[in-house]
Amino acid sequence: MKTKLKEELLKAKQGKYAIPAFNFDNLEMMKGIIEAAEEEKSPVILMVTESAAKYMGIDYVFSFALTATNNANIPVILHWDHGFDIDLIKKAVDAGFSSVMLDSSLKPFEENVKETIEIVNYAHSKGVQVESEIGHVGGKEDDRNSDSKGYTDVNEAIEFEKLTKIDALAIAIGTSHGLFKGQVKLQFDLLKEIESKVSAPLVIHGSSQVPLEDLQKTISLGITKINIGTDLKMACANGLKHWFEKNPQGFDARKYGKEAIEFVKKEAKIKIRAFGSNNKA
């Protein structure tokens, strides 16, 4: 069943858990995510990025993602993740997404504010909620590489929330998109300070491969939404590899696809349980 982003995040904040936000790049990943959430009785955020939507076909994505969301027996937030193209973000709003994210985090503060206000006004007029980012989570996201990586400035976060009226704020505290190249060092003190001064639910991106105990600590300090992409991509790929190792002459997409679904489901369940959202649907 489709539900609202901010309402579910506020429940998570009160209950001291986080809602897993999973990216999908194909049907198998999407089915694995929904099945995991249903079996664990967890609310879930089903996310697609621009490049993934373009790969699958934007109209196809709208059709089968909305079908999955509406038919699920647990709360699902259908979320447009890391939107760079304002026209596409608005198209996702019009298509019936629960929420959208604008990522103008690499642009000057004033420009980020201006573009975010445009999306907030458009989305809110149609009952859709908005996430945006202050600071910048580096690494590779949506086929874009960025070596730039800046922690969130507390004062900018306060001013950004006041000016834009966003529903959720993504912050940069040391995570990175894609595969980590060094040791993960999250800035827990920075998170504490932001949480004490910003009322919008807080989100972290780039959380694949971050130790689960670190993610659990961020939840205890106020994080309510954690984005996971790379770990599910790897699970999907490993499922396919595993099936073809056992069936080197195999070719039935229904069979190797099912293996991919099971591997994605297993990884999603690990995150759901770690984040404490199981049995919260």
C-alpha atoms as one frame of an Amber mdcrd trajectory, in Angstrom:
protein
   0.000   0.000   0.000   1.314   3.431  -0.876   2.076   5.710   2.038   3.725
   9.059   2.824   7.434   9.588   3.419   7.421  12.094   6.283   4.704  10.345
   8.269   6.591   7.034   8.174   9.905   8.715   9.024   8.383  10.461  12.030
   7.067   7.091  13.234  10.560   5.678  12.798  12.090   8.546  14.766   9.698
   7.992  17.629  10.248   4.228  17.536  14.060   4.489  17.264  14.326   2.564
  14.003  15.101   3.519  10.402  13.209   2.673   7.253  15.404   0.978   4.634
  15.393   2.770   1.282  16.379   0.339  -1.464  17.268   1.217  -5.037  16.162
  -1.135  -7.801  17.564  -1.402 -11.324  15.418  -4.229 -12.670  12.318  -6.293
 -11.974  14.228  -8.911  -9.966  15.599  -6.326  -7.540  12.196  -4.719  -7.121
  10.500  -8.052  -6.394  13.231  -9.057  -3.932  12.796  -5.777  -2.037   9.009
  -6.013  -1.795   9.024  -9.702  -0.866  11.628  -9.120   1.852   9.623  -6.268
   3.347   6.397  -8.269   3.262   7.985 -11.304   4.897   9.614  -9.148   7.574
   6.468  -7.016   8.040   8.486  -3.871   7.484   7.645  -0.536   5.907   9.976
   0.085   2.990  11.077   2.825   0.615  11.260   1.615  -2.980  13.576   3.906
  -4.939  14.612   4.436  -8.531  17.267   6.793  -9.872  17.115   8.672 -13.158
  19.615   6.448 -14.932  17.928   3.258 -13.711  14.550   4.574 -14.876  15.975
   5.492 -18.265  17.559   2.039 -18.572  14.301   0.240 -17.789  12.133   2.785
 -19.608  10.529   5.543 -17.574   6.945   4.608 -18.448   7.657   0.934 -17.684
   9.065   1.939 -14.291   6.035   4.057 -13.480   3.734   1.187 -14.395   5.283
  -1.764 -12.579   6.603   0.203  -9.568   3.177   1.711  -8.905   1.594  -1.722
  -9.312   4.038  -3.253  -6.830   3.514  -0.380  -4.398  -0.270  -0.465  -4.508
  -0.480  -4.268  -4.293   1.991  -4.697  -1.414   0.535  -5.642   1.965   3.004
  -3.402   3.837   3.493   0.403   3.697   5.586   1.376   0.661   6.969   4.824
  -0.135   7.685   5.016  -3.868  10.580   7.455  -4.109  12.365   9.158  -7.028
  15.979   9.136  -5.844  18.744  11.629  -6.676  16.849  13.668  -9.208  19.021
  16.024 -11.220  16.576  16.766 -14.035  13.794  18.999 -12.719  11.439  18.065
 -15.557  11.834  14.347 -14.783  11.257  14.975 -11.090   8.013  16.727 -11.938
   7.072  13.833 -14.215   7.555  11.438 -11.278   5.341  13.683  -9.157   2.637
  13.621 -11.831   2.969   9.832 -12.220   2.020   9.209  -8.592   5.283   8.794
  -6.696   4.970   9.229  -2.924   8.058  11.442  -2.737  10.914  12.795  -4.813
  14.472  13.876  -4.136  16.201  16.795  -5.776  20.004  16.629  -5.644  21.488
  20.072  -6.199  24.027  19.531  -3.434  27.038  20.402  -5.606  25.554  23.737
  -6.615  25.977  26.950  -4.608  23.754  27.149  -1.534  21.492  29.839  -3.014
  20.920  27.816  -6.184  20.221  24.652  -4.203  17.643  26.578  -2.181  16.017
  28.071  -5.280  15.683  24.742  -7.109  14.492  22.940  -3.988  11.774  25.546
  -3.389  10.604  25.069  -6.993  10.274  21.314  -6.486   8.709  21.657  -3.024
   6.051  24.038  -4.326   5.252  21.800  -7.298   5.238  18.553  -5.332   3.344
  19.830  -2.297   0.613  21.209  -4.550  -0.015  17.599  -5.619   0.366  15.937
  -2.228   3.879  14.632  -2.901   6.726  15.084  -0.418  10.324  16.169  -0.998
  13.791  15.206   0.182  16.852  17.303  -0.567  20.524  17.282   0.408  22.879
  19.667   2.208  26.543  18.791   2.131  27.610  16.310  -0.516  28.006  12.541
  -0.379  30.772  11.728  -2.853  31.448   8.595  -4.877  29.451   7.263  -7.819
  25.720   7.852  -7.827  23.382   7.359 -10.784  26.304   6.971 -13.217  27.836
  10.250 -12.028  31.260  10.311 -10.419  32.090  12.964  -7.848  35.350  13.188
  -5.960  33.931  16.215  -4.190  32.813  15.327  -0.694  31.793  17.837   1.929
  30.307  17.359   5.360  27.026  19.091   6.058  27.370  22.536   7.612  25.024
  22.786  10.592  24.100  26.419  10.018  23.396  25.778   6.341  21.180  22.829
   7.284  19.157  25.023   9.663  18.759  27.786   7.079  18.000  25.326   4.267
  15.165  23.700   6.192  13.696  27.083   7.135  13.770  28.406   3.560  12.647
  25.320   1.650  10.120  23.586   3.962  11.448  20.178   2.883   9.996  16.969
   4.328  13.300  15.106   4.801  16.931  16.228   4.797  19.811  14.130   3.478
  23.073  14.954   5.240  26.739  14.137   4.636  28.512  12.674   7.668  31.174
  10.494   6.026  29.377   7.923   3.881  30.102   7.503   0.162  28.157   6.240
  -2.844  29.345   3.018  -4.439  32.256   0.962  -3.136  34.327   2.389  -0.301
  38.021   2.829  -1.089  39.142   3.370   2.499  38.006   3.097   6.083  34.550
   4.390   6.948  34.704   7.182   9.542  31.277   8.551  10.316  30.993  11.905
  12.077  28.662  11.004  14.919  29.161  14.286  16.784  28.138  16.199  13.663
  25.020  14.040  13.369  24.130  14.764  17.007  24.414  18.495  16.460  22.357
  18.495  13.261  19.659  16.336  14.841  19.378  18.724  17.787  18.838  21.749
  15.527  16.888  20.459  12.507  13.313  19.224  12.848  12.999  17.483   9.452
  13.621  13.720   9.499  17.258  12.981   8.668  18.534  10.693   5.907  21.924
   9.216   5.017  22.949   8.089   1.537  25.859   5.923   0.419  25.426   3.378
   3.196  26.290   0.161   1.375  29.284  -1.575   2.972  29.137   0.625   6.072
  29.382  -1.658   9.139  25.915  -2.414  10.448  26.890  -1.359  13.976  27.786
   2.096  12.646  24.457   2.377  10.877  22.683   1.280  14.038  24.478   4.014
  15.955  23.272   6.625  13.440  19.730   5.386  14.025  20.131   5.824  17.776
  21.227   9.413  17.060  18.222  10.269  14.917  18.631   8.895  11.370  15.266
   7.664  10.079  15.983   6.684   6.444  19.050   4.828   5.174  19.664   4.428
   1.440  21.063   1.155   0.125  21.936   0.608  -3.535  25.302  -1.030  -4.176
  24.771  -3.912  -1.734  21.609  -4.943  -3.591  23.278  -4.606  -6.994  26.001
  -6.956  -5.750  23.435  -9.375  -4.329  21.561  -9.463  -7.635  24.771 -10.073
  -9.571  25.897 -12.765  -7.139  22.563 -14.546  -7.506  23.008 -14.676 -11.265
  26.619 -15.839 -10.963  25.613 -18.535  -8.485  22.893 -19.893 -10.784  25.116
 -19.974 -13.860  27.916 -21.674 -11.936  25.442 -24.457 -11.150  23.843 -24.357
 -14.613  26.561 -23.369 -17.109  24.389 -24.368 -20.061  21.252 -22.798 -18.617
  19.256 -20.090 -20.383  15.823 -19.863 -18.735  15.421 -16.269 -17.533  12.651
 -17.306 -15.163  15.013 -19.617 -13.303  18.105 -17.431 -13.041  15.856 -14.452
 -12.357  14.353 -16.264  -9.387  17.833 -16.876  -7.991  18.597 -13.165  -8.277
  15.362 -12.347  -6.438  16.279 -14.685  -3.588  19.755 -13.190  -3.193  18.350
  -9.647  -3.176  15.683 -10.676  -0.694  18.268 -12.179   1.650  20.404  -9.000
   1.617  17.360  -6.754   2.080  16.264  -8.776   5.106  19.677  -8.301   6.720
  19.282  -4.531   6.423  15.649  -4.535   7.568  16.491  -6.432  10.748  19.610
  -4.337  11.424  17.629  -1.115  11.050  14.906  -2.391  13.390  12.025  -1.848
  10.968  10.874  -5.485  10.990   7.412  -5.952  12.512   6.786  -2.191  12.289
   4.403  -2.334   9.319
